[in-house]
Coordinates of C-alpha atoms and ligand atoms in Angstrom, one line a residue:
M1 CA -192.6 -210.7 162.0
D2 CA -189.8 -209.6 164.0
P3 CA -189.6 -207.0 166.6
I4 CA -187.9 -204.0 165.2
R5 CA -184.8 -202.7 168.1
S6 CA -184.8 -199.0 168.4
D7 CA -181.8 -197.3 170.5
L8 CA -182.6 -193.7 170.4
H9 CA -179.7 -192.3 172.7
T10 CA -176.1 -192.6 172.1
H11 CA -173.0 -190.6 171.9
S12 CA -170.8 -190.5 170.1
A13 CA -166.5 -189.0 170.1
H14 CA -167.9 -185.8 168.7
S15 CA -169.4 -184.9 172.2
D16 CA -168.5 -187.5 175.0
G17 CA -168.7 -190.9 173.6
T18 CA -165.7 -192.7 173.2
E19 CA -166.3 -194.3 169.5
S20 CA -166.5 -192.1 165.8
P21 CA -169.7 -191.9 164.2
G22 CA -169.0 -195.1 161.8
E23 CA -167.5 -197.5 164.9
L24 CA -170.8 -196.3 166.7
L25 CA -172.9 -197.6 163.4
R26 CA -171.1 -200.7 163.3
A27 CA -171.1 -201.6 167.1
A28 CA -175.0 -201.1 166.4
R29 CA -175.0 -203.5 163.7
A30 CA -173.3 -205.7 165.7
A31 CA -175.7 -205.5 168.5
A32 CA -178.3 -206.4 166.5
L33 CA -180.1 -202.9 166.3
D34 CA -182.1 -201.7 163.6
V35 CA -182.0 -198.0 164.1
V36 CA -180.0 -196.1 166.1
A37 CA -180.2 -192.5 166.9
L38 CA -177.0 -189.9 167.3
T39 CA -177.9 -187.5 170.3
D40 CA -174.4 -185.9 170.8
H41 CA -174.4 -182.7 173.0
D42 CA -175.4 -179.3 171.7
T43 CA -174.0 -179.9 168.5
V44 CA -174.9 -181.9 164.9
S45 CA -170.6 -182.4 163.7
G46 CA -171.5 -186.1 163.6
W47 CA -174.2 -186.8 161.2
E48 CA -172.1 -186.8 158.0
E49 CA -170.2 -189.2 158.7
A50 CA -173.2 -191.3 160.8
R51 CA -175.1 -191.3 158.0
A52 CA -172.5 -192.9 155.2
A53 CA -171.8 -195.4 157.9
A54 CA -175.7 -196.0 158.5
L55 CA -175.8 -196.6 154.7
D56 CA -172.8 -199.2 154.7
A57 CA -173.8 -200.8 157.4
G58 CA -177.7 -201.3 156.6
V59 CA -178.6 -199.7 160.1
G60 CA -181.5 -196.8 160.1
L61 CA -180.2 -193.6 161.6
I62 CA -182.4 -191.0 163.7
P63 CA -180.0 -188.0 163.2
G64 CA -180.6 -185.9 166.8
V65 CA -178.9 -183.7 169.5
E66 CA -179.0 -183.7 173.2
F67 CA -179.7 -180.1 175.2
S68 CA -178.6 -179.7 178.8
T69 CA -181.3 -177.0 179.6
R70 CA -181.5 -175.2 183.2
S71 CA -184.2 -173.5 185.0
G72 CA -183.3 -172.4 188.7
H73 CA -181.2 -175.3 190.1
H74 CA -182.9 -177.7 188.1
T75 CA -181.4 -178.9 185.0
H76 CA -183.3 -180.7 182.1
H77 CA -182.0 -182.9 179.3
L78 CA -183.6 -182.3 176.0
L79 CA -183.3 -184.4 173.1
G80 CA -184.1 -183.0 169.9
Y81 CA -184.8 -186.0 166.9
L82 CA -184.9 -184.8 163.0
I83 CA -183.9 -181.0 163.5
D84 CA -182.8 -179.1 160.6
P85 CA -179.5 -178.5 160.8
G86 CA -179.1 -175.5 158.4
D87 CA -181.7 -173.5 160.9
S88 CA -179.8 -170.6 162.2
A89 CA -181.1 -170.1 165.6
L90 CA -180.1 -173.4 166.4
A91 CA -177.0 -173.3 164.9
A92 CA -176.4 -169.5 166.9
E93 CA -177.6 -171.5 170.5
F94 CA -174.9 -174.1 169.7
D95 CA -172.1 -172.0 169.4
R96 CA -172.9 -170.2 172.3
I97 CA -173.5 -173.4 174.6
R98 CA -170.1 -174.5 173.4
E99 CA -168.1 -171.8 173.8
S100 CA -169.3 -171.5 177.0
R101 CA -168.3 -175.3 177.9
I102 CA -165.1 -174.7 176.8
A103 CA -164.5 -171.7 179.4
R104 CA -166.2 -173.5 182.0
A105 CA -164.0 -176.4 181.6
Q106 CA -160.7 -174.0 181.7
L107 CA -162.1 -172.9 185.2
I108 CA -162.6 -176.5 186.6
T109 CA -159.5 -177.9 184.6
A110 CA -157.6 -174.6 186.9
H111 CA -159.3 -175.3 189.9
V112 CA -158.6 -179.4 189.5
G113 CA -155.2 -178.5 188.5
E114 CA -154.1 -176.7 191.9
T115 CA -154.3 -180.6 193.5
T116 CA -153.1 -182.6 190.7
G117 CA -151.2 -180.9 188.2
L118 CA -153.7 -181.3 185.5
S119 CA -153.1 -178.9 182.6
W120 CA -155.9 -177.4 179.6
D121 CA -153.2 -179.2 177.2
E122 CA -153.8 -182.2 178.9
V123 CA -157.7 -182.0 178.4
R124 CA -157.9 -180.9 175.4
A125 CA -155.7 -183.9 173.7
Q126 CA -158.8 -185.6 174.9
V127 CA -161.1 -183.5 172.9
H128 CA -161.9 -185.2 169.5
G129 CA -161.5 -182.4 167.2
D130 CA -164.0 -179.5 167.4
A131 CA -166.4 -182.1 170.1
T132 CA -168.7 -180.8 172.5
V133 CA -166.3 -180.2 175.8
G134 CA -167.4 -181.1 179.1
R135 CA -166.7 -182.8 182.7
P136 CA -166.2 -186.2 180.7
H137 CA -162.7 -184.9 179.1
I138 CA -161.4 -183.6 181.9
A139 CA -162.0 -187.2 183.8
D140 CA -160.6 -188.4 180.9
A141 CA -157.5 -186.7 181.2
L142 CA -157.1 -187.5 184.9
V143 CA -157.8 -191.3 184.1
A144 CA -154.6 -190.3 180.9
R145 CA -152.0 -189.0 183.9
G146 CA -153.2 -191.9 186.1
D147 CA -154.9 -189.8 189.0
A148 CA -157.8 -192.0 188.5
P149 CA -159.0 -195.6 187.4
D150 CA -161.6 -194.7 185.0
R151 CA -164.2 -192.0 183.7
S152 CA -166.8 -192.6 186.2
T153 CA -164.3 -192.5 189.6
A154 CA -163.3 -189.5 188.0
F155 CA -166.3 -188.0 188.4
R156 CA -166.9 -189.4 192.0
T157 CA -163.7 -188.4 193.3
L158 CA -161.5 -185.3 191.5
L159 CA -164.5 -183.7 189.6
R160 CA -167.2 -183.8 192.5
P161 CA -167.3 -180.7 194.3
P162 CA -167.0 -180.3 198.0
S163 CA -170.0 -180.0 199.9
G164 CA -171.3 -176.7 199.7
M165 CA -169.7 -175.6 196.7
R166 CA -170.9 -175.3 192.9
L167 CA -169.2 -175.9 189.9
P168 CA -168.9 -172.9 187.7
E169 CA -172.3 -173.0 185.4
Y170 CA -172.2 -172.9 181.8
Y171 CA -174.5 -170.9 179.4
A172 CA -177.4 -173.7 179.0
P173 CA -181.2 -172.2 177.6
T174 CA -184.0 -172.7 179.6
P175 CA -186.3 -175.6 178.7
E176 CA -188.4 -173.0 177.3
R177 CA -186.1 -172.2 175.1
A178 CA -185.0 -175.4 173.5
L179 CA -188.2 -176.7 173.3
S180 CA -189.2 -173.8 171.1
L181 CA -185.3 -174.0 169.5
I182 CA -186.3 -177.4 168.3
R183 CA -189.5 -177.7 167.0
G184 CA -188.8 -174.5 165.2
A185 CA -186.1 -176.8 163.3
G186 CA -189.1 -179.3 162.4
G187 CA -188.1 -181.6 165.2
V188 CA -189.2 -183.5 168.1
P189 CA -188.8 -183.1 171.7
V190 CA -188.3 -185.6 174.2
L191 CA -187.2 -185.2 178.1
A192 CA -184.4 -187.5 178.7
H193 CA -183.8 -189.4 181.6
P194 CA -186.2 -187.3 183.5
G195 CA -185.7 -189.4 186.9
S196 CA -181.8 -189.2 186.6
P197 CA -180.8 -188.5 190.1
A198 CA -178.6 -185.4 189.3
R199 CA -181.5 -183.7 187.5
G200 CA -182.4 -182.6 190.8
G201 CA -185.8 -184.9 191.7
L202 CA -188.9 -186.0 188.9
P203 CA -190.2 -183.8 187.3
T204 CA -194.0 -182.9 188.7
A205 CA -197.4 -183.6 187.2
A206 CA -197.6 -179.8 186.5
E207 CA -194.2 -179.1 185.1
L208 CA -194.6 -181.6 183.0
E209 CA -197.9 -180.1 182.0
A210 CA -196.1 -177.3 181.4
F211 CA -193.6 -178.4 179.3
V212 CA -195.9 -180.1 177.1
R213 CA -198.4 -176.6 176.4
L214 CA -194.5 -175.7 175.2
G215 CA -194.2 -178.5 172.4
L216 CA -192.5 -181.2 174.3
L217 CA -193.6 -184.6 171.9
G218 CA -192.2 -187.4 174.3
V219 CA -190.6 -189.0 177.4
E220 CA -187.3 -191.0 177.2
I221 CA -188.9 -193.9 180.4
R222 CA -186.5 -197.0 179.9
H223 CA -182.9 -195.5 180.6
R224 CA -181.0 -196.6 183.4
E225 CA -181.2 -193.3 185.6
N226 CA -184.8 -193.4 186.0
P227 CA -185.2 -195.5 189.2
A228 CA -187.5 -198.6 188.7
G229 CA -190.2 -197.2 191.0
A230 CA -190.8 -194.0 189.1
R231 CA -191.3 -195.4 185.7
A232 CA -194.9 -196.5 186.5
R233 CA -195.9 -192.7 187.2
L234 CA -194.0 -191.4 184.2
A235 CA -195.4 -193.4 182.1
E236 CA -198.9 -192.9 183.5
L237 CA -198.4 -189.2 183.2
A238 CA -196.5 -189.5 179.7
R239 CA -200.0 -191.3 178.3
R240 CA -202.5 -188.5 180.0
H241 CA -200.4 -186.4 177.6
G242 CA -200.2 -188.4 174.8
L243 CA -196.6 -188.5 174.6
L244 CA -194.5 -191.0 173.0
I245 CA -192.5 -193.1 175.4
T246 CA -188.9 -193.7 174.8
G247 CA -185.9 -196.2 175.5
S248 CA -182.4 -195.8 175.3
S249 CA -179.2 -196.4 176.5
D250 CA -177.8 -193.8 176.8
Y251 CA -174.4 -195.2 174.7
H252 CA -171.1 -193.5 175.6
G253 CA -168.9 -196.4 174.3
T254 CA -166.2 -196.9 177.0
G255 CA -167.1 -193.4 178.2
K256 CA -170.1 -195.0 180.9
P257 CA -170.9 -198.9 181.3
N258 CA -174.3 -198.2 179.2
R259 CA -174.4 -201.5 176.8
L260 CA -176.0 -200.4 173.3
G261 CA -179.2 -201.3 172.9
E262 CA -180.0 -202.2 176.9
N263 CA -183.3 -200.5 177.0
L264 CA -185.3 -200.2 173.6
T265 CA -188.1 -198.4 171.2
D266 CA -191.2 -199.8 170.3
A267 CA -191.7 -199.9 167.0
A268 CA -195.3 -198.0 166.9
T269 CA -193.4 -195.1 168.6
L270 CA -190.3 -194.8 166.3
A271 CA -193.0 -194.9 163.6
R272 CA -195.1 -192.2 165.4
L273 CA -191.7 -190.3 166.1
L274 CA -190.6 -190.0 162.4
R275 CA -194.1 -188.8 161.2
L276 CA -193.9 -186.0 163.7
G277 CA -190.2 -184.8 163.0
N278 CA -189.7 -182.6 159.5
G279 CA -186.4 -181.1 160.0
T280 CA -183.8 -183.3 158.1
P281 CA -184.9 -187.0 157.4
A282 CA -183.9 -190.1 158.9
I283 CA -181.7 -192.7 157.3
L284 CA -184.1 -196.1 156.7
P285 CA -183.1 -199.0 154.9
E286 CA -186.1 -199.6 152.1
E287 CA -187.9 -202.6 153.9
L288 CA -187.4 -201.0 157.3
R289 CA -189.5 -198.3 155.9
E290 CA -191.8 -200.3 154.3
R291 CA -192.5 -202.2 158.1
L292 CA -192.6 -199.4 159.7
Q293 CA -195.5 -198.2 157.1
A294 CA -197.3 -201.3 158.8
Y295 CA -198.1 -198.9 161.8
P296 CA -201.2 -196.8 162.8
T297 CA -200.7 -193.3 161.6
A298 CA -202.7 -192.4 164.8
Ligands
AMP1 P1 -171.5 -181.9 182.4 O1 -172.1 -181.5 181.2 O2 -169.6 -181.6 181.8 O3 -171.3 -180.9 183.5 O4 -170.7 -183.3 182.5 C1 -171.7 -184.2 183.1 C2 -172.2 -185.1 182.1 O5 -171.1 -185.9 182.1 C3 -173.7 -185.4 181.9 O6 -174.4 -185.6 180.7 C4 -173.0 -187.7 181.9 O7 -174.2 -187.7 181.8 C5 -171.9 -187.1 181.2 N1 -171.0 -188.4 181.4 C6 -170.0 -189.2 180.5 N2 -169.8 -190.0 181.3 C7 -169.6 -190.2 182.7 C8 -169.4 -191.0 183.7 N3 -168.9 -191.7 183.2 N4 -170.0 -190.5 184.8 C9 -170.9 -189.6 185.3 N5 -171.2 -188.7 183.9 C10 -170.6 -189.1 182.4
FE2 FE1 -173.0 -187.2 177.7
FE3 FE1 -178.2 -186.9 179.4
ZN4 ZN1 -176.9 -188.3 176.7

């Protein structure tokens, strides 16, 4: 039996990816993926287009979202798969985060504008519709006016606060709150790229245990930002708690060098994830649904 190729973390232009959900699903097909999860930051607005495109392309779709959470100086990103988009607590939280992100982006733009002349209108021009605004769009505006060659360089140069200075913060839920919102909406929470250098250090065993008690169901291990040397320890911790171990590209179109399908999640894990979530259905071609049913339910 051919392996099932699934990439469980991608972004579209509904947040800081550069492709529409339709383009993303077609790119998934071209990358020979069987399943892709759309996990835009703090919004589900790309799901509808993604569903239609998944049916057209014959690619499986797991609707999801990525939350940025904060506790103290630590940020943790949490993926929420198969959440109920009609859950009112979740919808209110998305609105709160997204509004706060806009206010923060305006502050950063004003600051960067002092030296570059960058205006809020130029940033707005980089944001598709009512997509979730972030520093990536400010970076794109700097690229558009020729102040940086690409988004990643803009992040490393003009968008990097001088040492000792902190970026203004946007409202972010605590991990506790995000976990409870995701579980409350029937979703499957997975800790995204826990080894990412930008997160403020690897989670400790005690920290992960606390997350598990609060409802965490998985950890993203195969991700380019997890240092190779940390993966075995993270996987061991995850296994001890019976967590899902996932892999993904965290694709952002041309916004990041990450290539679609560069890391994958195995079929048995995918089958378990699908059984754990009940807030919204996944789109799965019939043939794939049958193949996934062959995996043990444990
Ligand atoms: P923000 O959440 O607004 O502070 O922006 C940080 C986010 O930008 C992180 O979640 C990154 O994943 C994302 N991002 C997107 N493209 C890039 C890039 N090329 N370089 C660095 N970060 C990026
Ligand atoms: Fe992103
Ligand atoms: Fe992330
Ligand atoms: Zn992401």
